[in-house]
Short mmCIF file of C-alpha atoms and ligand atoms in Angstrom, two decimals:
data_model
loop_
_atom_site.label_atom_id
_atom_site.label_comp_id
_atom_site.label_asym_id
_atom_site.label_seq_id
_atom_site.Cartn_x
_atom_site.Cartn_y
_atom_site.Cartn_z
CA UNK V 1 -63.30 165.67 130.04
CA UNK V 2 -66.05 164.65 127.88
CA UNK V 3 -69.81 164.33 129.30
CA UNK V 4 -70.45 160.99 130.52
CA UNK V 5 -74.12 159.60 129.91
CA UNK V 6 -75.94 156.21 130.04
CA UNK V 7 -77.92 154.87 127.21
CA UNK V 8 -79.98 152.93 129.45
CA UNK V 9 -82.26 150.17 126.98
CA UNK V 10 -85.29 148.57 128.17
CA UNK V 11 -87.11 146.08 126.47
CA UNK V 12 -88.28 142.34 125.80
CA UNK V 13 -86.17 139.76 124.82
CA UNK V 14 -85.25 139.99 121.41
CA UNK V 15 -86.58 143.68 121.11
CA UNK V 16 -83.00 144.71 119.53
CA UNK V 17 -81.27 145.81 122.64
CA UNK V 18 -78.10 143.98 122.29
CA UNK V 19 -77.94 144.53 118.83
CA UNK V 20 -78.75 148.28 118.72
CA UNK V 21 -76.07 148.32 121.06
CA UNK V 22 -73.06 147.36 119.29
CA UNK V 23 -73.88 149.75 115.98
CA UNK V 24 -74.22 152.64 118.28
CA UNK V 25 -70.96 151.50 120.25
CA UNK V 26 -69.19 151.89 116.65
CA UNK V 27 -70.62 154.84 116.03
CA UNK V 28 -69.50 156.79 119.60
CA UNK V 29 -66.42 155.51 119.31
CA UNK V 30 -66.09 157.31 115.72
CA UNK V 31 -66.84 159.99 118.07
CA UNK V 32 -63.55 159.53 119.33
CA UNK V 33 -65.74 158.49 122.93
CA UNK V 34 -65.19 155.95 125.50
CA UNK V 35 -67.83 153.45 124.95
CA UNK V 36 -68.61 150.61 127.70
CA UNK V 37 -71.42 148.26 126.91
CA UNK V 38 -72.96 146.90 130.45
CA UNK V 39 -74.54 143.51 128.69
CA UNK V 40 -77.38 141.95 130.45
CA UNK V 41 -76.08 138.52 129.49
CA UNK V 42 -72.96 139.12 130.50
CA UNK V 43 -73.16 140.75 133.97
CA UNK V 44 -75.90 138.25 135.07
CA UNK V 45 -72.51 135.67 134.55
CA UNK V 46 -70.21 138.01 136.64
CA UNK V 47 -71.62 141.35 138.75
CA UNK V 48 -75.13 139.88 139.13
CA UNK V 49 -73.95 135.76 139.63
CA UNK V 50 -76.15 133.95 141.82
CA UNK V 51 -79.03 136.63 141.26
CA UNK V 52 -82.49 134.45 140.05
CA UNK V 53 -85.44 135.86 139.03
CA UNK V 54 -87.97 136.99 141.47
CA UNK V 55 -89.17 140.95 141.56
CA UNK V 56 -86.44 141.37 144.62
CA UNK V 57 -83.75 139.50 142.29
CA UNK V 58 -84.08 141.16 139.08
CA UNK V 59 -84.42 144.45 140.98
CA UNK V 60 -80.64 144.24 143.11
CA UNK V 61 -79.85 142.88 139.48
CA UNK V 62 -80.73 146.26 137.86
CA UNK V 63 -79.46 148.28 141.14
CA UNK V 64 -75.76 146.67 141.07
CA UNK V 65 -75.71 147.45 137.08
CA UNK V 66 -76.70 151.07 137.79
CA UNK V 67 -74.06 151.33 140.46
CA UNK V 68 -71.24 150.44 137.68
CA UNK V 69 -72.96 152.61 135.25
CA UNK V 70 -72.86 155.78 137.75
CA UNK V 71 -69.04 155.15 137.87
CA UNK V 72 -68.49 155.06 134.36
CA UNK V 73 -70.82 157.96 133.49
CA UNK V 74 -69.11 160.54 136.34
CA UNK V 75 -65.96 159.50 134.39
CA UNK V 76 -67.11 160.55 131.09
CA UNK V 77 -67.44 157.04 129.95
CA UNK V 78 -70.19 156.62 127.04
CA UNK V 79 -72.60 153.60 129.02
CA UNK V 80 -74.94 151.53 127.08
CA UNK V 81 -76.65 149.26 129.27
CA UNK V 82 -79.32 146.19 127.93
CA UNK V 83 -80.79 144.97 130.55
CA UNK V 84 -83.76 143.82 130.02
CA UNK V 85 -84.97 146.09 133.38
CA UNK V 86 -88.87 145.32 132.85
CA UNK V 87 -89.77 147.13 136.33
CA UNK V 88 -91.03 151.10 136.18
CA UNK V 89 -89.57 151.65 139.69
CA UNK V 90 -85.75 150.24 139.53
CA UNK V 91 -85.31 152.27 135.90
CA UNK V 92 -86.56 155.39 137.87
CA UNK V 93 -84.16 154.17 140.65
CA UNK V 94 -81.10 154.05 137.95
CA UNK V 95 -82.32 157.36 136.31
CA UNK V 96 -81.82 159.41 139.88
CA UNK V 97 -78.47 157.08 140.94
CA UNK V 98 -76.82 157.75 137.30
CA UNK V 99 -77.74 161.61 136.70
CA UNK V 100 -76.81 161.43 133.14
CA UNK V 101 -79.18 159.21 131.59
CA UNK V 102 -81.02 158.08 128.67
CA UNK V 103 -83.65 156.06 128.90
CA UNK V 104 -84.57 154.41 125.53
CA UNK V 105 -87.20 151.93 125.11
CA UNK V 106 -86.53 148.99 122.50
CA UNK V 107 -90.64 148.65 121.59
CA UNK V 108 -91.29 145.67 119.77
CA UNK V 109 -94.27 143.54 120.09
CA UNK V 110 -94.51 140.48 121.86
CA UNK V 111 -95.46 138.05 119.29
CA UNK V 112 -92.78 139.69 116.64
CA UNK V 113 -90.34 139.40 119.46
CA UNK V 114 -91.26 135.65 120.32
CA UNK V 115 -90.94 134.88 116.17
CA UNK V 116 -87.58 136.13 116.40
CA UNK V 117 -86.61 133.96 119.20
CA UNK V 118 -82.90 134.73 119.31
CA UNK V 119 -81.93 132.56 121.78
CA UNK V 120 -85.03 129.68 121.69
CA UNK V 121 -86.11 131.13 125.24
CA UNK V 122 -89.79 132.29 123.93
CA UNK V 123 -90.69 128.37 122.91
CA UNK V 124 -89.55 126.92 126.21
CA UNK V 125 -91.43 129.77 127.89
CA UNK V 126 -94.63 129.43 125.82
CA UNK V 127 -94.37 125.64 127.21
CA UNK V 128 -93.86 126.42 130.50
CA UNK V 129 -90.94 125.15 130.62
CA UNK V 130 -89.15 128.55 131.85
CA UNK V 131 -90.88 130.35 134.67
CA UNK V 132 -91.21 133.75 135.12
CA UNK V 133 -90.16 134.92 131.47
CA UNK V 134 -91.17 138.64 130.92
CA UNK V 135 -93.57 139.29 128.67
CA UNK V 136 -95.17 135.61 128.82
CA UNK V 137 -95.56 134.85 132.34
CA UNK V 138 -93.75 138.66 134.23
CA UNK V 139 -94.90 141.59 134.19
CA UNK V 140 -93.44 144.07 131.48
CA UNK V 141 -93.73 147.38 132.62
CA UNK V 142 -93.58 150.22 129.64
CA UNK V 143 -91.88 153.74 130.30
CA UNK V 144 -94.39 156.46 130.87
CA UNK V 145 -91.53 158.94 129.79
CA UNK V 146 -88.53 157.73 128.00
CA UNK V 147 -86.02 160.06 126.51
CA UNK V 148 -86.72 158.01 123.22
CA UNK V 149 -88.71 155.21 121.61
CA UNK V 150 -87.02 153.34 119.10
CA UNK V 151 -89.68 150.48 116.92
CA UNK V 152 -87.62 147.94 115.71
CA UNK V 153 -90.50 145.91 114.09
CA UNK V 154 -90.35 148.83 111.68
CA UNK V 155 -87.20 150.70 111.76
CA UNK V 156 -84.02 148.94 110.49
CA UNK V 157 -80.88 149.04 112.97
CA UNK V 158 -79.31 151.83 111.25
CA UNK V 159 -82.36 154.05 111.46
CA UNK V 160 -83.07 153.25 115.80
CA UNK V 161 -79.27 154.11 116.31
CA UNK V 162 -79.58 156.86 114.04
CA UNK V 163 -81.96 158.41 116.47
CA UNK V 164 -80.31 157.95 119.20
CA UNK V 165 -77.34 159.58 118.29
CA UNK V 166 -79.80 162.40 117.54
CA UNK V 167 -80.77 162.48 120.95
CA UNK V 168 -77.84 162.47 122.14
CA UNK V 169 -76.63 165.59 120.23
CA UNK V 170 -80.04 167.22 121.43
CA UNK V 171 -79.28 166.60 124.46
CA UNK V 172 -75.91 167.79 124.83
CA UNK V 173 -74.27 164.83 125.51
CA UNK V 174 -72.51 164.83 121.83
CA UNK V 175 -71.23 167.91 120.62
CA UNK V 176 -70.85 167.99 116.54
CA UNK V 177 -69.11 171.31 117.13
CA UNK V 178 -66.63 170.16 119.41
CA UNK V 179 -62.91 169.25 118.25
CA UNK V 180 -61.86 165.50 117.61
CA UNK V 181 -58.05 166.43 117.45
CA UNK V 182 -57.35 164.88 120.65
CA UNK V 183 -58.10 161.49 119.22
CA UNK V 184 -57.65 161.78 115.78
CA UNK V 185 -55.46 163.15 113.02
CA UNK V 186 -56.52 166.34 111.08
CA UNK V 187 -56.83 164.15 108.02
CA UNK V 188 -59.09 161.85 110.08
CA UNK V 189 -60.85 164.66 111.62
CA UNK V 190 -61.58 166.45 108.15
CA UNK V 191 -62.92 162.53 106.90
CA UNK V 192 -65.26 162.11 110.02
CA UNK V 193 -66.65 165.28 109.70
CA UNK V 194 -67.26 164.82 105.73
CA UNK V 195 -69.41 161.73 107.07
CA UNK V 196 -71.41 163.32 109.98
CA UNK V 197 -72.04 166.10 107.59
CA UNK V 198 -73.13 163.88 104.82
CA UNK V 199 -75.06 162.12 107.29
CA UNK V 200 -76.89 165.47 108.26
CA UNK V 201 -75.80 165.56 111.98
CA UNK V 202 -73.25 168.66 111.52
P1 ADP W 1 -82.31 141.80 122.94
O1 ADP W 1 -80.90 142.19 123.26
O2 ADP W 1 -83.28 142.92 123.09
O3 ADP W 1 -82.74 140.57 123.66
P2 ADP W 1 -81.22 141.00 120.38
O4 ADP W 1 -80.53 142.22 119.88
O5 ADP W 1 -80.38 139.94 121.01
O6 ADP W 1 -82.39 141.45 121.38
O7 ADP W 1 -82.08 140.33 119.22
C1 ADP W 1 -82.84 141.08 118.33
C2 ADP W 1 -83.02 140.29 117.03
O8 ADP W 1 -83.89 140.99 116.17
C3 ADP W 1 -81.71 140.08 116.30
O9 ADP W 1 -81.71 138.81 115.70
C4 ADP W 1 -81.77 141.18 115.22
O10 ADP W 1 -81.04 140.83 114.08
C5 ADP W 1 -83.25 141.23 114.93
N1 ADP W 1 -83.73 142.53 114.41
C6 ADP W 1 -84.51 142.69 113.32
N2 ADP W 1 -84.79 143.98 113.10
C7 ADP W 1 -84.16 144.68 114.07
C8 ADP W 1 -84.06 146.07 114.37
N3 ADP W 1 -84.66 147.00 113.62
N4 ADP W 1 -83.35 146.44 115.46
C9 ADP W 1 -82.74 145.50 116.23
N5 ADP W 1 -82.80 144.17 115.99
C10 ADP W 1 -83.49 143.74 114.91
#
């Protein structure tokens, strides 16, 4: 069985997490590895329902989205998770209930971040009209220690997931040397590993 690991992104709003997220799902499933993607967005609608957005709230929020992670990551399952997750103490919490995890902060700064405005939530928040919006009026708390720091403010997409998948190969949770034949052909093996190798990661 492969070894199962959580990307585990932290970040403001409109940092990059989501879409850092899908590029790197592409490329670990080119990995011939089973990829979930534990959206922020989309558990908040279905695992986390009915969860608001006081300290004790956001923090069961993070603490049911580790439990699924821990699941998926003891059954080899490559886990990207993008929750937001702005407090020190619940990541910490996630890092001892997963094991196998990679904690990668999405830096971008505030005001680039509230420019981008993805999904118009920065304007309402600026007018007050949204309480409680991290990085306006809750507390962001940085990592002290992350496995990684990607800047998205000055690294395209391609180059953050780039480094991740570094980091993941440092870490041993990617093996270049390892054999894709259970997934894929030899002719699609020998073309993957033309790429990676082109790429500079074998
Ligand atoms: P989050 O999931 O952190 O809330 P999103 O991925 O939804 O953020 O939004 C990030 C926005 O910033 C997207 O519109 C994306 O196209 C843009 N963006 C610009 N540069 C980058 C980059 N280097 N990495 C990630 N996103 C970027």
């Amino acid at each position: 069985m492969n070894k199962g690991f959580t990307v585990w992104f932290t970040g403001l709003s409109g940092a990059g997490k989501t879409t850092i997220s899908h590029l790197l799902e592409k490329k670990l499933k080119e990995w011939g590895r089973n990829v979930e993607i534990l959206d922020g967005d989309v558990t908040r609608t279905n695992l986390c329902q009915g969860l608001g957005f006081s300290k004790h709230d956001r923090d069961t929020n993070i603490q049911r989205i580790a439990f699924v992670c821990k699941l998926l990551t003891r059954n080899g399952v490559a886990v990207i998770s993008t929750a937001i997750s702005p407090h020190r103490e619940a990541r910490d919490k996630a890092r001892k209930e997963i094991g196998n995890f990679v904690e990668v902060y999405v830096k971008c700064p505030l005001e680039v971040c509230a420019e981008r405005d993805v999904k118009g939530l920065y304007k309402k928040a600026m007018k007050g009209d949204i309480q409680g919006f991290v990085g306006i009026s809750d507390p962001y708390e940085e990592p002290l220690n992350p496995e990684l720091v990607v800047e998205t403010n000055s690294e395209t997409v391609e180059e953050s997931t780039k480094k991740i998948i570094k980091k993941l190969i440092e870490l041993n949770y990617l093996n270049p040397k390892g054999s894709f034949t259970h997934v894929y052909s030899p002719e699609e093996e020998a073309k993957i590993r033309e790429r990676l190798s082109r790429l500079g990661y074998i």
